[in-house]
XYZ file of C-alpha atoms in Angstrom:
464
model
C 29.792 -5.396 8.497
C 28.422 -1.917 10.369
C 27.147 -2.156 13.903
C 23.769 -1.930 14.147
C 22.639 1.709 15.143
C 21.273 1.770 18.543
C 17.473 2.112 18.710
C 15.643 5.115 20.267
C 13.489 4.852 23.699
C 9.888 5.301 22.342
C 8.164 8.188 24.111
C 4.101 8.011 24.651
C 4.532 4.685 23.031
C 1.682 1.625 23.969
C 1.737 1.300 27.734
C 2.019 -2.089 29.333
C -1.514 -3.841 29.521
C -1.616 -3.447 33.470
C -1.054 0.042 33.275
C -3.465 0.581 30.697
C -6.289 -0.392 33.134
C -4.774 1.282 35.795
C -5.092 4.253 33.779
C -8.173 3.978 32.338
C -9.751 3.435 35.333
C -7.774 6.109 37.496
C -9.019 8.455 34.798
C -12.362 7.633 34.503
C -12.951 7.939 38.290
C -10.776 11.496 37.721
C -13.460 12.344 35.174
C -16.494 11.773 36.720
C -15.138 13.871 39.635
C -14.281 16.556 37.489
C -17.494 17.080 36.007
C -18.921 17.411 39.619
C -16.194 19.509 40.409
C -17.097 21.791 37.449
C -20.775 21.993 38.449
C -19.899 23.066 42.073
C -17.678 25.758 40.356
C -20.426 27.196 38.129
C -22.427 26.901 41.064
C -20.237 28.576 42.959
C -19.829 31.390 40.685
C -23.937 31.626 40.186
C -24.832 31.880 44.035
C -22.011 34.541 45.158
C -22.739 36.657 41.867
C -26.753 36.392 42.408
C -27.127 36.000 46.558
C -23.280 37.367 47.266
C -24.543 37.923 50.814
C -25.885 34.412 52.186
C -22.864 33.275 50.142
C -20.441 34.799 52.600
C -22.556 34.226 55.627
C -22.310 30.470 54.636
C -18.920 29.858 53.934
C -17.996 32.055 56.964
C -20.119 30.089 59.348
C -18.164 28.814 62.324
C -18.212 25.306 63.595
C -16.206 23.102 65.810
C -14.648 22.660 69.117
C -12.443 26.523 70.060
C -11.197 24.298 73.255
C -9.288 21.917 70.465
C -8.242 24.863 68.381
C -10.822 23.747 65.701
C -13.044 26.949 65.443
C -13.032 27.096 61.736
C -15.029 28.675 59.157
C -17.062 26.047 56.888
C -14.066 27.488 53.804
C -11.371 26.830 56.344
C -13.140 23.126 56.831
C -13.154 22.733 52.903
C -9.695 23.597 52.275
C -8.075 22.381 55.453
C -10.362 19.530 55.955
C -11.729 18.372 52.802
C -8.849 18.540 50.843
C -6.461 16.472 53.336
C -8.932 13.641 51.550
C -7.811 14.932 48.071
C -4.333 14.705 49.110
C -4.364 11.389 51.064
C -5.464 9.864 47.248
C -2.685 11.938 45.636
C -0.308 10.432 48.227
C -1.257 6.882 47.287
C -1.470 7.940 43.551
C 2.423 9.133 44.220
C 3.601 6.125 45.945
C 2.128 3.803 43.421
C 3.426 5.688 40.367
C 7.027 4.848 42.458
C 6.602 1.316 43.398
C 4.811 0.058 40.212
C 4.204 2.964 37.938
C 5.796 4.941 35.518
C 7.823 6.656 38.001
C 9.719 3.341 38.869
C 12.081 3.152 36.415
C 14.005 6.605 36.639
C 15.096 6.450 33.124
C 11.037 6.585 31.777
C 10.329 8.684 34.991
C 13.395 11.635 33.821
C 11.009 12.997 30.704
C 7.545 13.125 32.640
C 9.342 14.048 36.275
C 11.236 17.371 33.959
C 8.373 18.015 32.024
C 6.677 18.855 35.407
C 9.070 20.825 36.531
C 9.660 23.039 33.706
C 5.842 23.371 33.761
C 5.987 24.721 37.237
C 9.204 26.419 36.951
C 8.269 28.448 33.914
C 4.279 29.858 34.783
C 6.383 31.061 38.122
C 8.990 32.740 36.590
C 5.916 34.033 33.891
C 4.673 35.618 37.406
C 7.942 36.543 38.661
C 8.394 38.711 35.274
C 5.089 40.543 35.438
C 5.101 41.512 38.605
C 8.496 42.523 38.717
C 8.156 44.771 35.713
C 4.535 45.973 36.926
C 5.540 46.448 40.528
C 3.134 43.858 41.503
C 3.772 41.421 44.941
C 5.799 38.185 44.261
C 4.085 36.191 47.048
C 1.727 34.867 44.514
C 4.325 33.334 42.346
C 3.062 30.082 43.211
C -0.007 30.288 41.812
C -0.341 29.380 38.531
C 2.295 26.246 38.959
C -0.599 23.729 39.841
C -2.295 21.429 37.883
C -5.852 20.261 38.012
C -6.325 16.924 36.110
C -10.021 16.380 37.570
C -10.917 19.925 35.961
C -8.728 18.802 32.463
C -10.520 15.542 32.280
C -13.846 17.142 32.656
C -13.021 19.633 29.923
C -11.753 16.487 27.490
C -15.591 14.646 28.322
C -17.922 17.671 28.312
C -16.002 18.780 24.343
C -15.934 15.007 23.475
C -12.287 14.893 22.808
C -10.522 11.621 22.628
C -7.015 10.904 23.807
C -5.131 7.660 23.207
C -3.829 6.001 26.417
C -0.462 7.040 26.549
C -1.423 10.861 26.286
C -3.717 10.146 29.314
C -0.916 8.442 31.174
C 1.403 11.430 30.444
C -1.269 13.834 31.442
C -2.004 11.812 34.936
C 1.848 11.382 35.674
C 2.525 15.050 35.157
C -0.371 15.751 37.654
C 0.976 13.279 40.066
C 4.173 14.708 40.189
C 2.754 18.447 40.173
C 0.629 17.561 43.107
C 3.603 16.266 45.038
C 5.785 19.649 44.196
C 2.673 21.310 45.007
C 2.598 19.996 48.475
C 6.140 20.659 48.880
C 5.338 24.124 47.958
C 2.707 24.521 50.832
C 4.930 23.068 53.220
C 7.680 24.982 52.777
C 6.648 28.223 52.064
C 2.951 28.586 53.418
C 4.040 27.168 57.113
C 3.012 30.345 59.519
C 4.717 29.982 63.089
C 5.156 26.347 64.152
C 3.954 25.013 67.343
C 6.400 22.454 67.953
C 4.487 20.227 70.697
C 1.429 19.937 68.175
C 3.734 18.862 65.313
C 5.822 16.375 67.266
C 2.585 14.807 68.703
C 1.497 14.760 65.023
C 4.732 13.144 63.924
C 4.277 10.794 66.723
C 0.908 9.466 65.357
C 2.229 9.576 62.003
C 4.866 7.008 63.219
C 1.626 4.793 65.186
C -0.086 4.654 61.999
C 3.184 3.466 59.952
C 3.885 0.789 62.557
C 0.306 -0.138 62.353
C 0.050 -0.913 58.530
C 3.860 -2.639 59.237
C 2.387 -4.958 61.696
C -0.348 -5.819 59.551
C -3.354 -4.304 61.835
C -6.581 -3.885 59.808
C -9.914 -2.052 60.718
C -11.084 1.212 59.826
C -12.064 1.969 63.204
C -8.802 1.718 64.179
C -6.909 4.354 61.377
C -9.582 6.673 61.036
C -9.821 8.013 64.589
C -5.698 8.130 64.303
C -6.430 10.067 61.173
C -8.417 12.690 62.527
C -6.049 13.488 65.765
C -3.145 13.443 63.407
C -5.044 15.697 61.021
C -6.096 18.104 64.078
C -2.549 18.297 66.107
C -1.175 18.933 62.292
C -3.707 21.703 62.025
C -2.989 22.940 65.047
C 1.094 22.913 64.795
C 0.669 25.540 61.869
C 2.128 23.044 59.445
C -0.886 22.797 56.522
C -3.403 20.083 57.650
C -3.316 19.015 54.168
C 0.415 17.435 54.622
C -1.102 15.087 56.974
C -3.231 13.327 54.443
C -0.306 13.308 51.740
C 1.805 11.556 54.540
C -0.382 8.927 55.509
C -1.347 7.939 51.868
C 2.845 7.652 50.949
C 3.063 5.533 54.082
C 0.386 2.993 52.213
C 1.635 -0.336 50.699
C 1.065 0.042 46.740
C 2.725 -3.545 45.703
C 0.817 -6.680 45.494
C 2.288 -9.683 46.831
C 1.278 -13.111 45.969
C -2.181 -14.163 45.926
C -3.571 -10.757 46.031
C -5.614 -9.275 43.655
C -4.663 -5.819 44.866
C -2.607 -3.999 47.242
C -3.424 -2.325 50.505
C -3.006 1.100 48.988
C -5.114 0.408 45.616
C -8.071 -1.308 47.801
C -8.124 1.994 49.709
C -7.765 4.335 47.170
C -10.573 2.622 45.431
C -12.634 3.239 48.432
C -11.757 6.948 49.127
C -11.072 8.488 45.376
C -15.163 8.202 45.619
C -15.640 10.226 48.707
C -12.512 12.502 47.508
C -13.645 13.444 43.677
C -17.401 13.716 44.430
C -17.496 15.168 47.166
C -14.586 16.768 49.358
C -13.450 18.520 46.217
C -16.831 20.119 44.647
C -17.454 20.989 48.362
C -13.837 23.353 48.218
C -14.892 24.166 44.710
C -18.197 25.617 46.260
C -16.822 27.571 48.682
C -13.566 28.849 47.226
C -14.681 29.731 43.758
C -17.337 31.763 44.711
C -15.917 35.336 43.379
C -17.771 38.319 41.665
C -17.367 38.453 38.202
C -18.272 41.947 36.330
C -16.773 43.631 33.524
C -14.821 45.732 35.646
C -13.283 42.784 37.539
C -12.552 41.203 34.427
C -10.575 44.613 33.224
C -8.777 44.489 36.535
C -7.805 40.952 36.358
C -6.031 41.558 33.163
C -4.515 45.150 34.059
C -3.479 44.574 37.794
C 0.047 42.717 37.622
C -0.840 40.192 39.956
C -3.829 38.683 38.462
C -2.309 39.103 35.174
C 0.648 37.279 35.845
C -1.585 34.495 36.893
C -3.561 33.971 33.973
C -0.176 34.015 31.962
C 1.491 31.788 34.207
C -1.392 29.143 33.447
C -1.992 29.855 29.723
C 1.398 30.751 28.426
C 3.620 29.237 31.349
C 2.479 25.901 31.502
C 1.759 24.999 27.976
C 5.622 26.611 27.163
C 7.116 24.747 30.471
C 5.904 21.111 29.801
C 6.404 21.530 26.106
C 9.786 22.799 26.208
C 10.683 20.640 29.288
C 9.547 17.496 27.032
C 11.147 18.291 24.088
C 14.679 18.896 25.281
C 14.343 16.137 27.483
C 13.489 13.925 24.567
C 16.210 15.267 22.227
C 18.938 15.081 24.882
C 18.042 11.382 25.934
C 17.054 10.397 22.014
C 13.417 9.287 23.163
C 11.565 8.759 19.803
C 7.833 10.316 19.687
C 5.316 7.419 19.379
C 4.981 7.668 15.152
C 1.333 7.624 15.402
C 1.718 11.078 17.236
C 3.032 14.659 16.324
C 4.608 17.247 18.777
C 1.830 19.480 18.482
C -0.278 16.944 20.124
C 2.350 16.889 23.111
C 1.612 20.877 23.025
C -1.862 20.440 23.026
C -1.667 18.201 26.214
C 0.224 20.709 27.779
C -2.306 23.760 26.888
C -4.792 21.517 29.023
C -2.265 20.966 31.967
C -3.003 24.703 32.084
C -6.037 23.768 33.825
C -4.885 24.888 37.988
C -8.186 25.018 39.341
C -8.151 23.458 42.715
C -4.493 23.605 43.985
C -4.545 27.022 42.390
C -7.590 28.380 44.493
C -5.691 26.708 47.555
C -2.347 28.342 47.160
C -4.133 31.811 46.159
C -5.950 32.100 49.727
C -2.585 31.356 51.722
C -0.170 33.382 49.493
C -3.243 36.403 49.980
C -4.946 35.387 53.644
C -4.176 39.349 54.937
C -5.699 40.728 51.487
C -8.774 39.193 50.997
C -9.747 41.438 48.367
C -6.699 40.375 46.218
C -7.425 37.277 47.352
C -10.606 37.033 45.759
C -9.289 38.611 42.341
C -6.405 36.301 42.254
C -9.276 33.281 42.554
C -10.670 35.054 39.271
C -7.639 35.219 37.226
C -7.221 31.782 38.094
C -11.076 30.890 37.251
C -10.396 32.934 33.853
C -6.393 31.617 33.005
C -8.305 27.686 33.427
C -11.089 28.838 31.202
C -8.881 30.063 28.411
C -6.229 27.337 28.762
C -9.354 24.879 28.612
C -10.436 27.026 25.314
C -6.977 27.015 23.509
C -6.317 22.986 24.476
C -9.916 21.608 23.232
C -9.348 23.702 19.895
C -5.988 22.169 19.505
C -6.973 18.961 19.770
C -10.220 18.963 18.387
C -8.064 19.892 15.502
C -6.977 15.996 16.016
C -9.898 13.752 17.310
C -10.371 12.065 14.464
C -6.535 10.586 14.388
C -7.557 10.141 18.161
C -10.513 8.074 17.918
C -8.787 6.143 15.268
C -5.931 5.389 17.989
C -8.932 5.018 20.571
C -10.710 2.112 18.653
C -7.675 -0.022 17.728
C -6.834 0.370 21.075
C -9.980 -1.199 22.577
C -10.703 -3.344 19.326
C -11.006 -7.063 20.841
C -12.770 -9.327 17.712
C -12.292 -12.398 19.853
C -13.884 -11.274 22.980
C -11.406 -12.425 25.281
C -10.957 -9.550 27.662
C -7.720 -8.434 26.089
C -7.548 -5.818 23.320
C -6.575 -7.314 19.872
C -3.450 -4.900 20.377
C -1.558 -6.740 22.852
C -1.851 -10.111 21.564
C -0.636 -9.650 17.975
C 3.020 -11.074 18.529
C 1.438 -13.975 19.931
C 0.715 -16.819 17.979
C -2.018 -18.153 19.961
C -3.610 -14.805 18.680
C -3.201 -15.703 15.039
C -4.372 -19.309 15.444
C -7.453 -18.138 17.855
C -8.256 -15.169 15.258
C -7.709 -17.431 12.266
C -10.260 -19.540 13.302
C -12.481 -16.848 13.978
C -12.234 -15.755 10.147
C -12.543 -19.258 8.906
C -16.204 -19.384 11.097
C -17.375 -16.493 9.849
C -16.605 -17.119 6.288
C -18.235 -20.931 6.473
C -21.270 -18.847 7.773
C -21.115 -16.294 5.062
C -20.786 -19.583 2.323
C -23.941 -21.026 4.187
C -26.298 -18.352 3.728
C -24.897 -17.904 0.378
C -25.987 -21.297 -0.500
C -29.744 -20.404 1.135
C -30.208 -17.873 -0.426
C -29.021 -19.776 -3.666
C -31.178 -21.993 -3.389
C -34.111 -20.116 -2.466
C -33.309 -18.424 -5.843
C -33.720 -21.552 -7.683
C -36.884 -22.550 -6.093
C -38.826 -19.113 -6.804
C -37.454 -20.032 -10.660
C -38.886 -23.297 -10.929
C -42.558 -24.275 -12.448
C -45.789 -23.166 -10.586
């Protein structure tokens, strides 16, 4: 008797119910934030192209205590201050993924991690190739490497495309890993001269933050002032201040103890995410996305090697990198694609990851901080590249939207109305008994209504 063949590990298969619920809640918040982000970007473009002088005056307005090294422009406050809140939430998401999510199992994590790495390496290589051939600056290699999950989900909301939970979770995991490497890029490649005293004090503050968490000390009035001090010290250290937000997010406990409905990390994320998605990121977009868009500027984007490298990196590099990394990893690890999905679905999601708005704009500002004209052209390239990626992905996803809607309906169906989708109960005997009782009750009701209708007709046919 021959030995049974080894079953292949499923790829993009059904999520566990707790993971599905978490992903649904997280993506719902990201979608709302993405719509606000989209609105802020449009407002910035309209403002900059109609009343450009006032736009520059407002975002260049300085405020803050100079004695503490915090006399910063509004644009700087948005990029270094408000985005620290965004990266704080990203740190919590990363911690949760590592201890309780898709990244906790090294074998399961291999595929999205490798896909994300390839999705950052290939755009960088595309940028490098274009600028090596065209004689442009190589400083912007990191600009097309980032993915903006909120903007991507806003595009899905606008074009009305449904995605099965597994594809959405894959996109979310890609974005989390993407954020991690973007943080490392910012910390390693865009750190100016270091003030070791300020950096040492910031690290000491992080240690105190960690010890207070370990001791179970509670109260926002303890942590918020400490977080502000840590951020200010990091800002003065020369290391990008958003690193402080990530570090504090990673310190939070994201595993649940007995009797807890949610971990401290999840609780704080629920409190802070609306501030990040609804205020911090849209304000950053408002003060950073305002670039002059004219016929000449668009022509410049497609003829200058730095800007062309960004556009091709986002549109071509991201799609090929993520899809190629995913396909190769699945091929060599013998991971079998969910039979309800096709490889073109993975390519469409990979194309959607080419929307690299928030972090790409931030890296563009950091990479070309000494050439403000080129920095604005790079921002225009990010906007155009993200728009083209959105159009390509939207077109590809629309082709299969009918199939996606059916899969989503199957995932959401709850005929016994017990709050648990039926698809998660199919293998449970109790579920089948309950469903049999429901169907029998419906059949009995139909028979009763038929008998009432029959008696009514018999009465109508009788003598007057």
